[in-house]
PDB file of C-alpha atoms in Angstrom:
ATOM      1  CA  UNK A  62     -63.429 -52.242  61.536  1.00 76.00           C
ATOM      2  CA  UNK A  63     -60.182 -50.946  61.840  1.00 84.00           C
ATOM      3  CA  UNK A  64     -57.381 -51.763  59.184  1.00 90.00           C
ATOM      4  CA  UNK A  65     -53.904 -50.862  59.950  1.00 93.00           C
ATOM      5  CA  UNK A  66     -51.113 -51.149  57.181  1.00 93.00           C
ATOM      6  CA  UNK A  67     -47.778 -50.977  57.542  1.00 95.00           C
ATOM      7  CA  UNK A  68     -44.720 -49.198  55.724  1.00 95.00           C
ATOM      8  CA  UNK A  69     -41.414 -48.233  56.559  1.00 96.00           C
ATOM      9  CA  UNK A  70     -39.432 -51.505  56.732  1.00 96.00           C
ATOM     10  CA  UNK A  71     -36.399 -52.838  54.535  1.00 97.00           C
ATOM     11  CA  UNK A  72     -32.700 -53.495  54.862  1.00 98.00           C
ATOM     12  CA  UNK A  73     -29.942 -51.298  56.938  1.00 98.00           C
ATOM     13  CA  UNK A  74     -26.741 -52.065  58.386  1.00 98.00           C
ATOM     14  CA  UNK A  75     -25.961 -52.333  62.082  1.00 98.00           C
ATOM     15  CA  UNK A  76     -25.884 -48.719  63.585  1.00 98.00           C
ATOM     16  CA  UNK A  77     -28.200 -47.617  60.791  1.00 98.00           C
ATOM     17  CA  UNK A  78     -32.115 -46.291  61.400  1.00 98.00           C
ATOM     18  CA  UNK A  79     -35.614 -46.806  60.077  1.00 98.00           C
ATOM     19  CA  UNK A  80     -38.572 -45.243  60.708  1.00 98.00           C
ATOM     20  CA  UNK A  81     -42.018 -47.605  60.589  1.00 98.00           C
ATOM     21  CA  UNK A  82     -45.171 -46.056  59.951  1.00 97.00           C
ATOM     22  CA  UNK A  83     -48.485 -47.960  60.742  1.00 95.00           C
ATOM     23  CA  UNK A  84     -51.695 -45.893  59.318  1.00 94.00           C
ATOM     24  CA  UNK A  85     -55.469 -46.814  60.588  1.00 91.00           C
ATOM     25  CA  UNK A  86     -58.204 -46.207  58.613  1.00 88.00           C
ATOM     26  CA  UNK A  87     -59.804 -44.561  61.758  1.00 73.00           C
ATOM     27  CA  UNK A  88     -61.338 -41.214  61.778  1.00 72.00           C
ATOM     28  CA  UNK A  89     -61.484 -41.559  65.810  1.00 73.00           C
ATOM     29  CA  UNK A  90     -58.026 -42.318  66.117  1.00 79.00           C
ATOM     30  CA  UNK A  91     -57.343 -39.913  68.711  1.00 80.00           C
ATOM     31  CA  UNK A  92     -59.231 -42.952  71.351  1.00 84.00           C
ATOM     32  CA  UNK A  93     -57.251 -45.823  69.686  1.00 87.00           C
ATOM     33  CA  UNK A  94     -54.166 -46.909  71.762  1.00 92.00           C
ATOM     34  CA  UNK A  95     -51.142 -48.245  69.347  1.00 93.00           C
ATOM     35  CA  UNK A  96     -48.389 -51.260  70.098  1.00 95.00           C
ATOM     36  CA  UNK A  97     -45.466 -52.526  67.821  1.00 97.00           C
ATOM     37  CA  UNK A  98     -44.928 -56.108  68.264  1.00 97.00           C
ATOM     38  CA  UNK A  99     -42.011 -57.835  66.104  1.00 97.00           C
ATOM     39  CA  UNK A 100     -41.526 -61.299  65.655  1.00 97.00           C
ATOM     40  CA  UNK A 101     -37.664 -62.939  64.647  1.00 94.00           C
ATOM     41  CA  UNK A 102     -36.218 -65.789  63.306  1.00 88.00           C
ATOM     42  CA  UNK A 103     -37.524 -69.194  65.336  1.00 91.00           C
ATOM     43  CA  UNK A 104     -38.683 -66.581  68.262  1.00 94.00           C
ATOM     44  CA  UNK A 105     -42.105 -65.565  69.487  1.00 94.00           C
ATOM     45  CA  UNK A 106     -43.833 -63.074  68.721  1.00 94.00           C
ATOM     46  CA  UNK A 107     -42.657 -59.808  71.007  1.00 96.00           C
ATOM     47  CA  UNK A 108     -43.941 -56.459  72.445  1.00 96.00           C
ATOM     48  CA  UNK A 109     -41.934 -53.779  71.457  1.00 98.00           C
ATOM     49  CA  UNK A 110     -43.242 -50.400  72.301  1.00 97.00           C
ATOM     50  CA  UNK A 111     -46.651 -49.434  72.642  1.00 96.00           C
ATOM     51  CA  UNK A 112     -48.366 -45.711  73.471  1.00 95.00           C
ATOM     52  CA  UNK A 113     -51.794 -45.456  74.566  1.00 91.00           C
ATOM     53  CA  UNK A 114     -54.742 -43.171  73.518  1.00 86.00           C
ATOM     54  CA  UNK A 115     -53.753 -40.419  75.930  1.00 88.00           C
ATOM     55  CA  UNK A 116     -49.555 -40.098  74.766  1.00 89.00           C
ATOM     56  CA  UNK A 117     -48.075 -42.843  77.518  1.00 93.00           C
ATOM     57  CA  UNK A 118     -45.491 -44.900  76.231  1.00 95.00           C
ATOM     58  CA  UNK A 119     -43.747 -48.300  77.356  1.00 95.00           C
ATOM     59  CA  UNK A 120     -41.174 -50.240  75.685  1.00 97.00           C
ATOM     60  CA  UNK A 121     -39.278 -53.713  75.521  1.00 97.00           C
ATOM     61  CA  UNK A 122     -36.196 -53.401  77.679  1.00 97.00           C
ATOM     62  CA  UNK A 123     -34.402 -54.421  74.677  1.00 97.00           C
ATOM     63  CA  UNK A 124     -35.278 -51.340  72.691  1.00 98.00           C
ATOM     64  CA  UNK A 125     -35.461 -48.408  75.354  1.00 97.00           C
ATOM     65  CA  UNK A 126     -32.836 -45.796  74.285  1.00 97.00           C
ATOM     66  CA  UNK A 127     -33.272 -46.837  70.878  1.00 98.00           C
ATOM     67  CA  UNK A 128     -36.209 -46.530  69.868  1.00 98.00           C
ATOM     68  CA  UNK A 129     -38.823 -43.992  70.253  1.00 98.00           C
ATOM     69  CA  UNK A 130     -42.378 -44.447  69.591  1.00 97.00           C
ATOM     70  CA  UNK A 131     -44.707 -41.542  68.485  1.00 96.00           C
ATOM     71  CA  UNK A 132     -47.995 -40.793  66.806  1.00 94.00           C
ATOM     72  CA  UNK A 133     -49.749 -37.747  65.122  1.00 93.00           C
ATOM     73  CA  UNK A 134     -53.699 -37.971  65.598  1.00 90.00           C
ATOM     74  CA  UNK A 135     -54.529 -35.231  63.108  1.00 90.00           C
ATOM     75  CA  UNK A 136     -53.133 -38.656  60.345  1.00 92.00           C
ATOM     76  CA  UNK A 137     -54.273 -41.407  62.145  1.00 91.00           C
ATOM     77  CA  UNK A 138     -50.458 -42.649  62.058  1.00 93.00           C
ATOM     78  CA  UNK A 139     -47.922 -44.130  64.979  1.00 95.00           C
ATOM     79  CA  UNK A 140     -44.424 -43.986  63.738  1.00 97.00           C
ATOM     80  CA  UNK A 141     -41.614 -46.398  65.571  1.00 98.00           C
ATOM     81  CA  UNK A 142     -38.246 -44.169  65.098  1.00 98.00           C
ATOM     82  CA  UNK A 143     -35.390 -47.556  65.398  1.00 98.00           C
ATOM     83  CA  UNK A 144     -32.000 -46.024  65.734  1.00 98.00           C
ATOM     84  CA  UNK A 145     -28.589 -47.807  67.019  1.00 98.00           C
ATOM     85  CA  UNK A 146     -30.366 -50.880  64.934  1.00 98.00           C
ATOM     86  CA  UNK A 147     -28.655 -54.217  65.934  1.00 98.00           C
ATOM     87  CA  UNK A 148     -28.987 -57.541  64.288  1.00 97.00           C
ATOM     88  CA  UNK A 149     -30.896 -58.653  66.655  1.00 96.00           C
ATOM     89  CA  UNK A 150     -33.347 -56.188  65.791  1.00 97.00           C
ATOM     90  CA  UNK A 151     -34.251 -57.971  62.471  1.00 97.00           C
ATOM     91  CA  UNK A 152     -37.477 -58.906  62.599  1.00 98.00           C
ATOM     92  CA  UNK A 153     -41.197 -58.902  61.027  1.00 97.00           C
ATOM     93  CA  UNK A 154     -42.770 -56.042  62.994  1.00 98.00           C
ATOM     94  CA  UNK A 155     -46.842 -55.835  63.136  1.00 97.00           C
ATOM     95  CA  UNK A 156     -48.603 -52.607  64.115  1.00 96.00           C
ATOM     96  CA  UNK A 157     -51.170 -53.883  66.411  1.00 95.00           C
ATOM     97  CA  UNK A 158     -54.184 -51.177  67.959  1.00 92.00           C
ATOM     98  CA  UNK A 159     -57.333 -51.147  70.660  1.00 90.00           C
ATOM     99  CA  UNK A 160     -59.643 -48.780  72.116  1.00 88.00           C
ATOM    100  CA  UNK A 161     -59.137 -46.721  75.350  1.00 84.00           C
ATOM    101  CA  UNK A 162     -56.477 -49.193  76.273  1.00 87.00           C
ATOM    102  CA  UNK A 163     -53.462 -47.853  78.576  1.00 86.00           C
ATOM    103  CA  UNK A 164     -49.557 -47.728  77.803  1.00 82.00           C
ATOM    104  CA  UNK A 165     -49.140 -50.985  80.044  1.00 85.00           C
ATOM    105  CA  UNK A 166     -51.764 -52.884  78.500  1.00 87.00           C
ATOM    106  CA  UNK A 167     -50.022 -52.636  75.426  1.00 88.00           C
ATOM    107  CA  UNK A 168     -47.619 -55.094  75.995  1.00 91.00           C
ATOM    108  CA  UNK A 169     -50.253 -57.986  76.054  1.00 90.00           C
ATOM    109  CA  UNK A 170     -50.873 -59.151  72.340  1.00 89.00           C
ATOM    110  CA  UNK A 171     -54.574 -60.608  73.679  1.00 89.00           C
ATOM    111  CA  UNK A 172     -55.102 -56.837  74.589  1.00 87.00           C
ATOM    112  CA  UNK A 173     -54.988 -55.900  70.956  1.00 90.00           C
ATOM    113  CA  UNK A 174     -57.894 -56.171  68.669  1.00 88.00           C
ATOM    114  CA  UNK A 175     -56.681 -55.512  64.822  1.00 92.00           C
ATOM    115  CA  UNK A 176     -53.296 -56.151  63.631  1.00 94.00           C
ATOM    116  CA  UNK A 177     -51.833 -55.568  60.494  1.00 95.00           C
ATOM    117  CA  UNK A 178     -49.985 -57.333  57.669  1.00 95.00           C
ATOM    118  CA  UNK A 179     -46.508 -56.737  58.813  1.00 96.00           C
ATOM    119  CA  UNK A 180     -43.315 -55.073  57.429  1.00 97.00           C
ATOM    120  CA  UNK A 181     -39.850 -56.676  56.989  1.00 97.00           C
ATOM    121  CA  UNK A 182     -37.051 -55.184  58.864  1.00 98.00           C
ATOM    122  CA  UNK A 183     -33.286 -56.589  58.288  1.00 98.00           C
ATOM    123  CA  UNK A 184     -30.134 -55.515  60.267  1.00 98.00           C
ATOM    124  CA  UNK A 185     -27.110 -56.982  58.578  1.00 97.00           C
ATOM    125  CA  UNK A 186     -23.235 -56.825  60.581  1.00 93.00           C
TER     126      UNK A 186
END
């Protein structure tokens, strides 16, 4: 089973950036595509940005230009860069991860098979 766990969140100011890191305990990583999902105030949970097992990215319309979503294999880690952070961005965001599945497929939380605990992320005007 893989366990993901989160790190990275915590308080900024609007205009400020964070950097999220989401670890798997996953020697194989290298197959395993990666979403962030966030979920605010009285609001559903939402896709964020997502990159698949093979590099290919997609992100929420509300977040392109903003953020940028990466990962290095060699530490079994996808980072989510958030600059030009709005209030609007605050949010619980879960690292979420599957096997073999494309940058599209991402955006479908039924898609993803192991989620982790979640990391506080607060925007304040």
């Amino acid at each position: 089973q893989v366990h993901l766990v989160e790190s990275g969140g915590g308080s900024v100011q609007a205009g400020g950036s964070l950097r999220l890191s989401c670890t798997a305990s996953e020697r194989t990583f290298s197959s395993y595509s990666m979403a962030w999902f966030r979920q605010a105030p009285g609001k559903e949970r939402a896709f964020v940005a997502g990159i698949s097992w093979v590099g290919g990215t997609t992100y929420a319309d509300s977040v392109k230009g903003r953020f940028t979503i990466s990962r290095d294999n060699n530490k079994s880690t996808v980072y989510l860069q958030m600059n030009s952070l709005k209030p609007e961005d605050t949010a619980v965001y879960y690292c979420a991860g599957g096997w073999g599945l494309s940058a599209a497929a991402m955006t479908l939380s039924q898609k993803l098979t192991n989620w982790g605990q979640g990391t506080q992320v607060t925007v304040s005007s």
